[in-house]
C-alpha positions as CSV (number, residue, x, y, z in Angstrom):
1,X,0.0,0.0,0.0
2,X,1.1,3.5,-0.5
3,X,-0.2,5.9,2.7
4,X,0.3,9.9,2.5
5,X,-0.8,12.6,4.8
6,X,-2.7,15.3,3.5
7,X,-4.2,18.8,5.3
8,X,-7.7,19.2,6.1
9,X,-9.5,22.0,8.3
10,X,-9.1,20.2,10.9
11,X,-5.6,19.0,10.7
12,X,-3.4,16.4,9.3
13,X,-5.1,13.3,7.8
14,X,-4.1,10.0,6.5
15,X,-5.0,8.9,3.0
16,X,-4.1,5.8,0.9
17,X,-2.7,6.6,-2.9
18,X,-4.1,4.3,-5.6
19,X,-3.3,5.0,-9.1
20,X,-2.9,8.3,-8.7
21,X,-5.6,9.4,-6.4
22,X,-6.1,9.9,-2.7
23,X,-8.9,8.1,-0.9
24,X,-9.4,8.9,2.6
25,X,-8.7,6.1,5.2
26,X,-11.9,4.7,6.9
27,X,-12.3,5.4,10.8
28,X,-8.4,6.6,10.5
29,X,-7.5,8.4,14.1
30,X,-7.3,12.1,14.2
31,X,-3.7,13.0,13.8
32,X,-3.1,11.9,10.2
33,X,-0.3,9.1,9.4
34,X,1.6,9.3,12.4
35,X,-1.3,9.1,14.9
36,X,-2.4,6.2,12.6
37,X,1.2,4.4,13.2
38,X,1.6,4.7,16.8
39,X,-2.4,3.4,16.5
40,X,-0.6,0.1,15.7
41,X,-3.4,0.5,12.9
42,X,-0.8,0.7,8.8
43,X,-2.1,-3.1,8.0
44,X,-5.6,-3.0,8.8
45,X,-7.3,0.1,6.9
46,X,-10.2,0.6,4.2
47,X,-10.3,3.3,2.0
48,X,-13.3,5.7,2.1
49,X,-14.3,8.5,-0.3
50,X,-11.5,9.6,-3.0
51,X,-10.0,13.3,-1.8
52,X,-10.8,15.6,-4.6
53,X,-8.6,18.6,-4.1
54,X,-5.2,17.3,-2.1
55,X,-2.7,19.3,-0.3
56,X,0.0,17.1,0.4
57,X,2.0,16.8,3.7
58,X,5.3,15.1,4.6
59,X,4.6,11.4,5.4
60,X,5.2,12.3,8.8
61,X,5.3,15.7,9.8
62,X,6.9,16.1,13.2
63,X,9.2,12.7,13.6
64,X,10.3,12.2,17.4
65,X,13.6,11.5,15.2
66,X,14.6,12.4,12.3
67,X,18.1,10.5,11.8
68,X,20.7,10.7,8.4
69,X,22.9,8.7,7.8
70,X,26.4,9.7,6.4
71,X,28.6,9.1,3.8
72,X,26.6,5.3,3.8
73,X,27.7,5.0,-0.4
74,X,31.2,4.6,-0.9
75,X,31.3,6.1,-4.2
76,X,30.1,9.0,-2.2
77,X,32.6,8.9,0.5
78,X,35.0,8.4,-1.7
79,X,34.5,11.5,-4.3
80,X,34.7,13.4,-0.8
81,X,37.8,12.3,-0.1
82,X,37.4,9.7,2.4
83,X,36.5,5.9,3.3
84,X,33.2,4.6,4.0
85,X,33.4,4.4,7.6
86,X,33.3,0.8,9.3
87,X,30.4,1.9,12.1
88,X,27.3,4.2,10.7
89,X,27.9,7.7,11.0
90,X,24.7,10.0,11.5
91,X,23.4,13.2,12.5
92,X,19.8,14.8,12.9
93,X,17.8,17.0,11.3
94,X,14.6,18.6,12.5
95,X,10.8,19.0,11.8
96,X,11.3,22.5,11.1
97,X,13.4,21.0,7.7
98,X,10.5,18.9,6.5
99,X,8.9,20.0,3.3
100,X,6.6,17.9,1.3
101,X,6.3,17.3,-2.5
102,X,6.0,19.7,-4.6
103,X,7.2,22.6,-2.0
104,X,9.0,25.4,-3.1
105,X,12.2,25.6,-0.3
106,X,13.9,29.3,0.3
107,X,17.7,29.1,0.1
108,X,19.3,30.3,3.1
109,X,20.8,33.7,2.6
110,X,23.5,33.0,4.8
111,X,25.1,30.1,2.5
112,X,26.1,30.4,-1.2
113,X,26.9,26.6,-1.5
114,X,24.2,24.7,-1.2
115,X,24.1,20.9,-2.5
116,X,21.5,18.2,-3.0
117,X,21.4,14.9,-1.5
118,X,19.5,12.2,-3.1
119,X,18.4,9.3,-0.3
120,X,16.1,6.7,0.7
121,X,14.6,7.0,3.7
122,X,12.4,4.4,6.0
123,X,10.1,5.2,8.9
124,X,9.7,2.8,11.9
125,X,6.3,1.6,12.2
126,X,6.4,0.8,16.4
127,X,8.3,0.9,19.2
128,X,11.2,-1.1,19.1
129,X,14.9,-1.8,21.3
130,X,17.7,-4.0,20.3
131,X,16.4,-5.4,17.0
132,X,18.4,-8.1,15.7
133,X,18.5,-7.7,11.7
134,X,16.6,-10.6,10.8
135,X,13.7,-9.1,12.2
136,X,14.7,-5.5,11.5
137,X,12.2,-5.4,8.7
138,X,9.0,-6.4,10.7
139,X,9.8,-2.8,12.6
140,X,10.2,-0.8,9.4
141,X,6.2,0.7,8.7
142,X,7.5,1.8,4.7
143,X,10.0,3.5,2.5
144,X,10.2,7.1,1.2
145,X,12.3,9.6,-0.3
146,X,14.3,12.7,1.3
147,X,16.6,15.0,-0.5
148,X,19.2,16.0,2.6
149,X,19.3,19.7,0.9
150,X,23.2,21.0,2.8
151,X,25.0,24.2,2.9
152,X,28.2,22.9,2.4
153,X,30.2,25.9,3.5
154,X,28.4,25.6,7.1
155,X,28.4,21.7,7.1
156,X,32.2,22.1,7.2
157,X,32.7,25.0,9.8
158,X,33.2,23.0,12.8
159,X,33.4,18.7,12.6
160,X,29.8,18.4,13.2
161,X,27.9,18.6,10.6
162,X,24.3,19.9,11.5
163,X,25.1,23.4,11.5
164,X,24.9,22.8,7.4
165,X,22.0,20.3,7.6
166,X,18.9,22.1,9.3
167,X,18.7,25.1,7.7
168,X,14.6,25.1,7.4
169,X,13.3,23.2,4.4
170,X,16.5,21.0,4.0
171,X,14.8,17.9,4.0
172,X,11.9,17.9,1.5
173,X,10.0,14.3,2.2
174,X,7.6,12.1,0.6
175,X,5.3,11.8,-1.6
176,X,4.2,8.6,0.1
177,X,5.0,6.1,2.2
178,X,5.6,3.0,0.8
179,X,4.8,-0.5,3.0
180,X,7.6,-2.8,2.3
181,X,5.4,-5.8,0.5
182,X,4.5,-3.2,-2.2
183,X,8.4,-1.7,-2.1
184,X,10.4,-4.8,-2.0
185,X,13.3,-5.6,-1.0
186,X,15.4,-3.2,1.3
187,X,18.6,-4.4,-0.5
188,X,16.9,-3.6,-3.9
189,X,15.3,-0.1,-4.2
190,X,16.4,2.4,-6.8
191,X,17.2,6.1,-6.2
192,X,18.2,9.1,-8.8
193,X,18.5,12.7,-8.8
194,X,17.5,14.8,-11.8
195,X,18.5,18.8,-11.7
196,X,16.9,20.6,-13.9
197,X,16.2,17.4,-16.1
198,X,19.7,16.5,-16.0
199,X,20.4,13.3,-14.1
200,X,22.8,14.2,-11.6
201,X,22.7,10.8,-9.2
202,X,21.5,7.1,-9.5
203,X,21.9,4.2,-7.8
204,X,20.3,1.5,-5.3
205,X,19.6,0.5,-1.6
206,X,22.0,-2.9,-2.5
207,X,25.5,-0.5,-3.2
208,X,24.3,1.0,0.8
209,X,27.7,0.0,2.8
210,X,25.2,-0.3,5.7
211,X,22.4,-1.8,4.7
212,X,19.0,-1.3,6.1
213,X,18.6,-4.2,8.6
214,X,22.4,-3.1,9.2
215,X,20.8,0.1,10.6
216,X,17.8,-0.7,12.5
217,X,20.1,-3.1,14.2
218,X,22.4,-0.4,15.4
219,X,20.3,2.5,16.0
220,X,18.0,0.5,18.1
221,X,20.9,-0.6,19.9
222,X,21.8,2.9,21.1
223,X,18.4,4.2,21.4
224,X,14.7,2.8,21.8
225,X,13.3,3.7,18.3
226,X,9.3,5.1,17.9
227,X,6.6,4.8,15.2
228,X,7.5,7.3,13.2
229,X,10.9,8.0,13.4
230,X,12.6,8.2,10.2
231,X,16.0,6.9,9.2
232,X,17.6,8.6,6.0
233,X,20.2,6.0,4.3
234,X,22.8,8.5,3.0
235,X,23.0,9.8,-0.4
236,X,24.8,8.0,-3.4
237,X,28.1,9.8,-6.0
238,X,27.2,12.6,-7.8
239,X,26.6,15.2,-5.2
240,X,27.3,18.8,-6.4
241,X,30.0,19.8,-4.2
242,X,32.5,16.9,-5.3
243,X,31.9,18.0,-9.3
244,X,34.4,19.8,-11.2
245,X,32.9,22.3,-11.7
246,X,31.2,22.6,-8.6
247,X,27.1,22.4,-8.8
248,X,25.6,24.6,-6.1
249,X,21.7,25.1,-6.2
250,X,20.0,28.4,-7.2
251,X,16.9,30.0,-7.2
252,X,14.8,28.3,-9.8
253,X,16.3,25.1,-9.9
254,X,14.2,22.1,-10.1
255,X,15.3,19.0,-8.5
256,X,13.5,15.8,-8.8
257,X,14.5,12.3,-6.2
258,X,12.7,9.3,-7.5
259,X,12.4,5.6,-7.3
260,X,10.5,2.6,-9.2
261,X,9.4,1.3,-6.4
262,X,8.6,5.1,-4.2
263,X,8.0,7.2,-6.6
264,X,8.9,11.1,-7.4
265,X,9.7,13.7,-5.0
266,X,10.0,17.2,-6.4
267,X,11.0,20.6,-5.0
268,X,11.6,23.6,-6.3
269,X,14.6,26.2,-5.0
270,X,13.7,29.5,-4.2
């Protein structure tokens, strides 16, 4: 199935995508997706009316985590000058980054090197500690995209990251959220990046140095993970910042993340 979260008067709502169109989720709990996750409730819905005029929301809109993953490709790590490192490096970004499809996102004035980041991203469907990773999946709810937008010249300031990650916007999310029999494999779902209609990044979940069962295991080693959280993978080669020339975004610029199996994600730079 393929879930999104769409505004109504009276707040977030959870819908289910089929063929294009939205149709409402029967009985769904107020909240929209997230309140219908933590409801224990993703496997046993019925779609209601169909949603004439939608205006989408992230898949989750205020994630009690929001974790990335870094340099997780080692294409990527390596046109950035380093190894792929042996235990998962991460940082966090924040609600205030979300932005769903089809947003236009501000560029910070603050930054004139800001990059795209092309990822996969998975949202845990209940609470969970100390998952081994042959059961890592039962605990993923779906799959979606992220585009981990980063001001490179603040990313780099200081050796954490996050003061380049968070500006708000950075992490446009969605469409939908995809449950993993409809998605696939974890170790098989494709990912590109299109700027302006050029393709700029492409690659799959199987070239991830730590996979996704890889992930849950860890991160739910150090931490008790929550429906809804959301894991970004890491982003694959062809990142703007490691191109000669150099590809920083500008106002204008389209850029498009999509996936066979998740769809398109597209946000415009303002």
């Amino acid at each position: 199935m393929r879930f999104v979260n769409y505004a109504t008067d009276e707040g977030p709502r959870a819908g289910l995508l089929r063929d294009g169109r939205v149709f409402e989720v029967r009985d769904a709990p107020a909240g929209g997706l997230h309140a219908l996750l933590e409801a224990g409730a993703l496997g046993n819905v019925e779609p209601g009316d169909e949603v004439a005029e939608v205006e989408l929301l992230p898949p989750i809109e205020r994630p009690g985590k929001l974790i990335c993953i870094g340099r997780n490709y080692e294409a990527h790590a390596a046109e950035g000058g380093a190894e792929a490192p042996e235990t998962p490096t991460f940082f966090a970004k924040f609600a205030t980054s979300l932005r769903p499809h089809g947003a236009t996102v501000a560029l910070p004035g603050w930054s004139s090197k800001v990059d795209y980041e092309a990822e996969v991203a998975f949202v845990i469907g209940d609470r969970c500690k100390d998952v081994p990773a042959d059961r890592a999946v039962e605990h993923v709810a779906g799959y979606t995209l992220l585009n981990d937008l980063s001001a490179r010249d603040y990313q780099f300031k200081t050796p954490q990251w996050m003061p380049g990650k968070t500006f708000d916007g950075s992490a446009p999310f969605g469409p939908s959220l995809v449950t993993p029999d409809e998605a696939g494999p974890p170790d098989a779902i494709g990912i590109a990046l299109d700027l302006n209609g050029e393709r700029m990044q492409e690659s799959s979940t199987a070239k991830l140095v730590h996979s996704i069962p890889a992930l849950v295991e860890y991160l739910s080693m150090l931490m008790t993970l929550e429906a809804g959280d959301v894991v970004a993978t890491g982003t694959p080669e062809g990142v703007g910042g490691a191109r000669d020339p150099r590809v920083w975004l500008k106002a204008g610029d389209e850029v498009v993340v999509s996936s066979p199996q998740l769809g398109e994600l597209r946000t415009t730079l303002a």
